[in-house]
PDB file of C-alpha atoms in Angstrom:
ATOM      1  CA  MET J   1      25.006   1.220  -9.466  1.00 65.00           C
ATOM      2  CA  THR J   2      28.555   0.202  -9.567  1.00 68.00           C
ATOM      3  CA  ALA J   3      29.669   0.784  -5.984  1.00 68.00           C
ATOM      4  CA  ARG J   4      28.903  -2.309  -3.911  1.00 80.00           C
ATOM      5  CA  PRO J   5      30.083  -2.202  -0.332  1.00 81.00           C
ATOM      6  CA  GLU J   6      30.277  -5.415   1.702  1.00 84.00           C
ATOM      7  CA  PRO J   7      26.807  -6.188   2.796  1.00 86.00           C
ATOM      8  CA  PRO J   8      26.152  -5.921   6.649  1.00 90.00           C
ATOM      9  CA  ARG J   9      25.639  -9.630   7.093  1.00 91.00           C
ATOM     10  CA  GLN J  10      26.706  -9.596  10.689  1.00 94.00           C
ATOM     11  CA  ALA J  11      23.980  -7.239  11.638  1.00 94.00           C
ATOM     12  CA  TYR J  12      21.486  -9.794  10.657  1.00 95.00           C
ATOM     13  CA  LEU J  13      22.968 -12.385  12.956  1.00 94.00           C
ATOM     14  CA  GLU J  14      22.327 -10.427  16.114  1.00 94.00           C
ATOM     15  CA  PRO J  15      20.818 -12.775  18.845  1.00 94.00           C
ATOM     16  CA  HIS J  16      17.630 -10.733  19.438  1.00 94.00           C
ATOM     17  CA  ARG J  17      16.564 -11.128  15.755  1.00 94.00           C
ATOM     18  CA  ARG J  18      14.043 -13.697  14.834  1.00 96.00           C
ATOM     19  CA  TYR J  19      12.393 -12.439  11.747  1.00 96.00           C
ATOM     20  CA  HIS J  20      14.628  -9.525  10.743  1.00 96.00           C
ATOM     21  CA  THR J  21      17.521 -11.962   9.782  1.00 95.00           C
ATOM     22  CA  LEU J  22      19.473 -12.941   6.787  1.00 96.00           C
ATOM     23  CA  VAL J  23      16.452 -15.170   5.742  1.00 96.00           C
ATOM     24  CA  HIS J  24      14.359 -12.019   5.414  1.00 97.00           C
ATOM     25  CA  ILE J  25      17.052 -10.323   3.360  1.00 98.00           C
ATOM     26  CA  GLU J  26      17.414 -13.440   1.107  1.00 98.00           C
ATOM     27  CA  ASP J  27      13.629 -13.532   0.637  1.00 98.00           C
ATOM     28  CA  CYS J  28      13.614  -9.928  -0.375  1.00 98.00           C
ATOM     29  CA  LEU J  29      16.519 -10.391  -2.763  1.00 98.00           C
ATOM     30  CA  ALA J  30      14.690 -13.390  -4.284  1.00 98.00           C
ATOM     31  CA  ARG J  31      11.584 -11.289  -4.830  1.00 98.00           C
ATOM     32  CA  LEU J  32      13.699  -8.593  -6.512  1.00 99.00           C
ATOM     33  CA  ALA J  33      15.459 -11.168  -8.695  1.00 98.00           C
ATOM     34  CA  ALA J  34      12.018 -12.303  -9.918  1.00 98.00           C
ATOM     35  CA  THR J  35      10.896  -8.680 -10.762  1.00 98.00           C
ATOM     36  CA  PRO J  36      11.202  -7.801 -14.451  1.00 97.00           C
ATOM     37  CA  GLY J  37      11.712  -4.469 -16.143  1.00 96.00           C
ATOM     38  CA  LEU J  38      14.552  -2.944 -14.110  1.00 98.00           C
ATOM     39  CA  ASP J  39      17.749  -1.708 -15.566  1.00 97.00           C
ATOM     40  CA  ASP J  40      21.132  -2.466 -13.900  1.00 96.00           C
ATOM     41  CA  ARG J  41      21.326   0.727 -11.939  1.00 97.00           C
ATOM     42  CA  GLU J  42      17.736   0.428 -10.547  1.00 98.00           C
ATOM     43  CA  ARG J  43      18.344  -3.209  -9.640  1.00 98.00           C
ATOM     44  CA  GLY J  44      21.631  -2.230  -7.911  1.00 97.00           C
ATOM     45  CA  LEU J  45      19.954   0.500  -5.911  1.00 98.00           C
ATOM     46  CA  LEU J  46      17.285  -1.914  -4.743  1.00 98.00           C
ATOM     47  CA  VAL J  47      19.839  -4.484  -3.824  1.00 98.00           C
ATOM     48  CA  GLN J  48      21.665  -2.027  -1.620  1.00 97.00           C
ATOM     49  CA  ALA J  49      18.472  -0.766  -0.064  1.00 98.00           C
ATOM     50  CA  ILE J  50      17.305  -4.301   0.657  1.00 98.00           C
ATOM     51  CA  TRP J  51      20.689  -5.231   2.244  1.00 97.00           C
ATOM     52  CA  TRP J  52      20.752  -2.082   4.467  1.00 97.00           C
ATOM     53  CA  HIS J  53      17.079  -1.445   5.279  1.00 97.00           C
ATOM     54  CA  ASP J  54      17.190  -3.435   8.545  1.00 96.00           C
ATOM     55  CA  ALA J  55      20.866  -3.261   9.332  1.00 97.00           C
ATOM     56  CA  VAL J  56      19.856  -1.583  12.549  1.00 96.00           C
ATOM     57  CA  TYR J  57      16.982  -3.332  14.315  1.00 96.00           C
ATOM     58  CA  ASP J  58      16.001  -2.660  17.962  1.00 94.00           C
ATOM     59  CA  PRO J  59      12.283  -3.369  18.329  1.00 92.00           C
ATOM     60  CA  LEU J  60      12.103  -0.798  21.123  1.00 89.00           C
ATOM     61  CA  ARG J  61      13.532   2.139  19.167  1.00 92.00           C
ATOM     62  CA  PRO J  62      11.613   4.277  16.636  1.00 94.00           C
ATOM     63  CA  ASP J  63      14.607   5.247  14.521  1.00 97.00           C
ATOM     64  CA  ASN J  64      15.864   1.958  13.099  1.00 96.00           C
ATOM     65  CA  GLU J  65      15.309   3.040   9.437  1.00 97.00           C
ATOM     66  CA  ALA J  66      17.093   6.312   9.920  1.00 98.00           C
ATOM     67  CA  ARG J  67      20.012   4.670  11.609  1.00 97.00           C
ATOM     68  CA  SER J  68      20.041   1.944   8.911  1.00 98.00           C
ATOM     69  CA  ALA J  69      20.017   4.668   6.212  1.00 98.00           C
ATOM     70  CA  ASP J  70      22.917   6.378   7.957  1.00 98.00           C
ATOM     71  CA  LEU J  71      24.976   3.175   7.896  1.00 97.00           C
ATOM     72  CA  ALA J  72      24.164   2.654   4.208  1.00 97.00           C
ATOM     73  CA  ARG J  73      25.246   6.216   3.511  1.00 98.00           C
ATOM     74  CA  GLN J  74      28.645   5.674   5.202  1.00 96.00           C
ATOM     75  CA  ALA J  75      29.278   2.407   3.477  1.00 96.00           C
ATOM     76  CA  LEU J  76      28.214   3.505   0.030  1.00 97.00           C
ATOM     77  CA  ALA J  77      30.251   6.697   0.429  1.00 96.00           C
ATOM     78  CA  ALA J  78      33.308   4.730   1.437  1.00 95.00           C
ATOM     79  CA  ALA J  79      32.878   2.502  -1.583  1.00 95.00           C
ATOM     80  CA  GLY J  80      32.813   5.466  -3.821  1.00 95.00           C
ATOM     81  CA  ALA J  81      29.187   5.510  -4.870  1.00 95.00           C
ATOM     82  CA  PRO J  82      27.881   8.758  -6.494  1.00 96.00           C
ATOM     83  CA  GLU J  83      25.902  10.995  -4.193  1.00 97.00           C
ATOM     84  CA  ALA J  84      22.718  10.541  -6.229  1.00 97.00           C
ATOM     85  CA  ASP J  85      22.885   6.744  -5.713  1.00 97.00           C
ATOM     86  CA  ILE J  86      23.548   7.173  -1.974  1.00 97.00           C
ATOM     87  CA  ALA J  87      20.615   9.511  -1.619  1.00 98.00           C
ATOM     88  CA  GLU J  88      18.353   7.118  -3.459  1.00 98.00           C
ATOM     89  CA  VAL J  89      19.326   4.133  -1.384  1.00 98.00           C
ATOM     90  CA  GLU J  90      18.700   6.277   1.804  1.00 98.00           C
ATOM     91  CA  ARG J  91      15.322   7.347   0.480  1.00 99.00           C
ATOM     92  CA  LEU J  92      14.263   3.768  -0.317  1.00 99.00           C
ATOM     93  CA  ILE J  93      15.342   2.639   3.240  1.00 98.00           C
ATOM     94  CA  LEU J  94      13.351   5.379   4.821  1.00 98.00           C
ATOM     95  CA  LEU J  95      10.202   4.408   2.869  1.00 98.00           C
ATOM     96  CA  THR J  96      10.235   1.150   4.852  1.00 97.00           C
ATOM     97  CA  LYS J  97       9.252   3.000   8.028  1.00 95.00           C
ATOM     98  CA  GLY J  98       5.848   4.332   6.881  1.00 90.00           C
ATOM     99  CA  HIS J  99       5.341   2.140   3.821  1.00 91.00           C
ATOM    100  CA  THR J 100       3.873   5.188   2.005  1.00 92.00           C
ATOM    101  CA  VAL J 101       4.906   5.706  -1.623  1.00 96.00           C
ATOM    102  CA  GLU J 102       3.941   8.528  -3.946  1.00 95.00           C
ATOM    103  CA  ALA J 103       2.270   7.693  -7.309  1.00 92.00           C
ATOM    104  CA  GLY J 104       4.777   7.068 -10.020  1.00 95.00           C
ATOM    105  CA  ASP J 105       7.584   6.015  -7.670  1.00 98.00           C
ATOM    106  CA  ARG J 106       8.285   2.618  -9.156  1.00 98.00           C
ATOM    107  CA  LEU J 107      11.410   1.895  -7.053  1.00 99.00           C
ATOM    108  CA  GLY J 108       9.755   3.063  -3.931  1.00 99.00           C
ATOM    109  CA  ALA J 109       6.690   0.893  -4.752  1.00 98.00           C
ATOM    110  CA  LEU J 110       9.018  -2.160  -5.395  1.00 99.00           C
ATOM    111  CA  MET J 111      10.946  -1.588  -2.088  1.00 99.00           C
ATOM    112  CA  VAL J 112       7.871  -1.347   0.070  1.00 98.00           C
ATOM    113  CA  SER J 113       6.045  -4.252  -1.648  1.00 98.00           C
ATOM    114  CA  ILE J 114       9.132  -6.472  -1.382  1.00 99.00           C
ATOM    115  CA  ASP J 115       9.606  -5.632   2.249  1.00 98.00           C
ATOM    116  CA  LEU J 116       5.885  -6.299   3.071  1.00 98.00           C
ATOM    117  CA  SER J 117       5.671  -9.416   0.845  1.00 98.00           C
ATOM    118  CA  ILE J 118       5.562 -11.650   3.920  1.00 98.00           C
ATOM    119  CA  LEU J 119       2.154 -10.395   4.676  1.00 98.00           C
ATOM    120  CA  GLY J 120       0.889 -12.250   1.650  1.00 98.00           C
ATOM    121  CA  ALA J 121       2.654 -15.590   2.445  1.00 98.00           C
ATOM    122  CA  GLU J 122       0.944 -18.914   2.804  1.00 98.00           C
ATOM    123  CA  PRO J 123      -0.834 -19.063   6.215  1.00 98.00           C
ATOM    124  CA  ALA J 124       1.781 -21.308   7.866  1.00 98.00           C
ATOM    125  CA  ALA J 125       4.665 -19.018   6.693  1.00 98.00           C
ATOM    126  CA  TYR J 126       2.767 -15.988   7.939  1.00 98.00           C
ATOM    127  CA  ALA J 127       2.127 -17.641  11.300  1.00 98.00           C
ATOM    128  CA  ALA J 128       5.829 -18.321  11.647  1.00 98.00           C
ATOM    129  CA  TYR J 129       6.593 -14.679  10.760  1.00 98.00           C
ATOM    130  CA  ALA J 130       4.030 -13.471  13.334  1.00 98.00           C
ATOM    131  CA  GLN J 131       5.636 -15.666  16.001  1.00 98.00           C
ATOM    132  CA  ALA J 132       9.080 -14.406  15.150  1.00 98.00           C
ATOM    133  CA  ILE J 133       7.937 -10.818  15.411  1.00 97.00           C
ATOM    134  CA  ARG J 134       6.512 -11.586  18.890  1.00 97.00           C
ATOM    135  CA  GLU J 135       9.846 -13.119  19.875  1.00 97.00           C
ATOM    136  CA  GLU J 136      11.628 -10.029  18.785  1.00 97.00           C
ATOM    137  CA  TYR J 137       9.366  -8.040  21.125  1.00 96.00           C
ATOM    138  CA  ALA J 138       9.796 -10.432  24.001  1.00 96.00           C
ATOM    139  CA  ALA J 139      10.579  -7.619  26.357  1.00 95.00           C
ATOM    140  CA  VAL J 140       7.040  -6.100  25.831  1.00 96.00           C
ATOM    141  CA  PRO J 141       4.322  -7.446  28.207  1.00 97.00           C
ATOM    142  CA  ASP J 142       1.800  -9.697  26.322  1.00 96.00           C
ATOM    143  CA  GLU J 143      -1.202  -7.442  26.801  1.00 97.00           C
ATOM    144  CA  VAL J 144       0.668  -4.339  25.671  1.00 97.00           C
ATOM    145  CA  TYR J 145       2.139  -6.249  22.635  1.00 97.00           C
ATOM    146  CA  ARG J 146      -1.264  -7.635  21.576  1.00 97.00           C
ATOM    147  CA  ALA J 147      -2.887  -4.175  21.684  1.00 97.00           C
ATOM    148  CA  GLY J 148      -0.016  -2.553  19.790  1.00 96.00           C
ATOM    149  CA  ARG J 149       0.334  -5.182  17.217  1.00 97.00           C
ATOM    150  CA  ALA J 150      -3.380  -5.207  16.521  1.00 97.00           C
ATOM    151  CA  ARG J 151      -3.244  -1.406  15.891  1.00 97.00           C
ATOM    152  CA  VAL J 152      -0.408  -1.757  13.466  1.00 96.00           C
ATOM    153  CA  LEU J 153      -2.118  -4.601  11.631  1.00 98.00           C
ATOM    154  CA  GLU J 154      -5.412  -2.793  11.529  1.00 97.00           C
ATOM    155  CA  ALA J 155      -3.770   0.169   9.894  1.00 95.00           C
ATOM    156  CA  PHE J 156      -2.503  -2.158   7.199  1.00 95.00           C
ATOM    157  CA  LEU J 157      -5.808  -3.922   6.802  1.00 95.00           C
ATOM    158  CA  THR J 158      -7.810  -0.695   6.442  1.00 94.00           C
ATOM    159  CA  ALA J 159      -5.342   0.786   3.931  1.00 93.00           C
ATOM    160  CA  PRO J 160      -6.766   0.907   0.409  1.00 92.00           C
ATOM    161  CA  THR J 161      -3.433  -0.505  -0.921  1.00 91.00           C
ATOM    162  CA  LEU J 162      -1.085  -2.821   0.966  1.00 96.00           C
ATOM    163  CA  PHE J 163       1.383  -3.277  -1.915  1.00 98.00           C
ATOM    164  CA  PRO J 164       2.018  -0.152  -3.973  1.00 98.00           C
ATOM    165  CA  ASP J 165       3.488  -2.164  -6.851  1.00 98.00           C
ATOM    166  CA  PRO J 166       0.601  -3.436  -9.076  1.00 98.00           C
ATOM    167  CA  ALA J 167       2.094  -6.902  -9.605  1.00 98.00           C
ATOM    168  CA  PHE J 168       2.653  -7.460  -5.931  1.00 98.00           C
ATOM    169  CA  ALA J 169      -0.818  -6.031  -5.166  1.00 98.00           C
ATOM    170  CA  GLN J 170      -2.429  -8.474  -7.682  1.00 98.00           C
ATOM    171  CA  ALA J 171      -0.520 -11.496  -6.323  1.00 98.00           C
ATOM    172  CA  LEU J 172      -0.476 -10.775  -2.603  1.00 98.00           C
ATOM    173  CA  ASP J 173      -3.242  -8.364  -1.512  1.00 98.00           C
ATOM    174  CA  ALA J 174      -5.983 -10.950  -0.965  1.00 98.00           C
ATOM    175  CA  PRO J 175      -3.886 -13.462   0.958  1.00 99.00           C
ATOM    176  CA  ALA J 176      -2.298 -10.618   2.954  1.00 98.00           C
ATOM    177  CA  ARG J 177      -5.687  -9.326   4.077  1.00 98.00           C
ATOM    178  CA  ARG J 178      -6.753 -12.783   5.088  1.00 98.00           C
ATOM    179  CA  ASN J 179      -3.485 -13.214   7.126  1.00 99.00           C
ATOM    180  CA  LEU J 180      -3.855  -9.864   8.768  1.00 98.00           C
ATOM    181  CA  ALA J 181      -7.511 -10.389   9.630  1.00 98.00           C
ATOM    182  CA  ALA J 182      -6.722 -13.844  11.190  1.00 98.00           C
ATOM    183  CA  GLU J 183      -3.844 -12.437  13.238  1.00 98.00           C
ATOM    184  CA  ILE J 184      -5.905  -9.507  14.486  1.00 98.00           C
ATOM    185  CA  ASP J 185      -8.612 -12.026  15.545  1.00 97.00           C
ATOM    186  CA  SER J 186      -6.100 -14.184  17.400  1.00 96.00           C
ATOM    187  CA  LEU J 187      -4.620 -11.148  19.119  1.00 96.00           C
ATOM    188  CA  ARG J 188      -7.995 -10.062  20.349  1.00 93.00           C
ATOM    189  CA  THR J 189      -9.129 -13.502  21.525  1.00 91.00           C
ATOM    190  CA  ALA J 190      -5.832 -14.521  23.207  1.00 72.00           C
TER     191      ALA J 190
END
């Protein structure tokens, strides 16, 4: 992918963000940089999808990914990207809403796995992530937040696969499941 619009850095500096910040984007880009077997176009598509996937982030809205994909489309089109590349970046961004990837979709599997990689972090890093997410949802009453967050985490925990990319699954599935179970337990006992 040759078109490279200016990344939406300012979006990640919004004051309500605690986890969905430039640090998250930098972590995702570092994970991508360590991923072998991608050609320049594939890597470029993933770089753009990573930069734009949380460009819009309002924890109380259900359409953040769609709005982020729309911003990516506008920026990529203005930079002269081919329609096929724009559509692929949009598709990759939209996968981060439901985190469901069809078999054989390597770029989709990488995008979702990279985005969710925090789930398999060391326990202290995971705890910091969980606290940052709670701070992003500060407007939600504690009891409502705990119940909703537990439902989301249980859906992840009961899924047969957390990370659709095999390398990410091998490295991160077991620690992610431990982290998810621990957070669910803390949400229920709080």
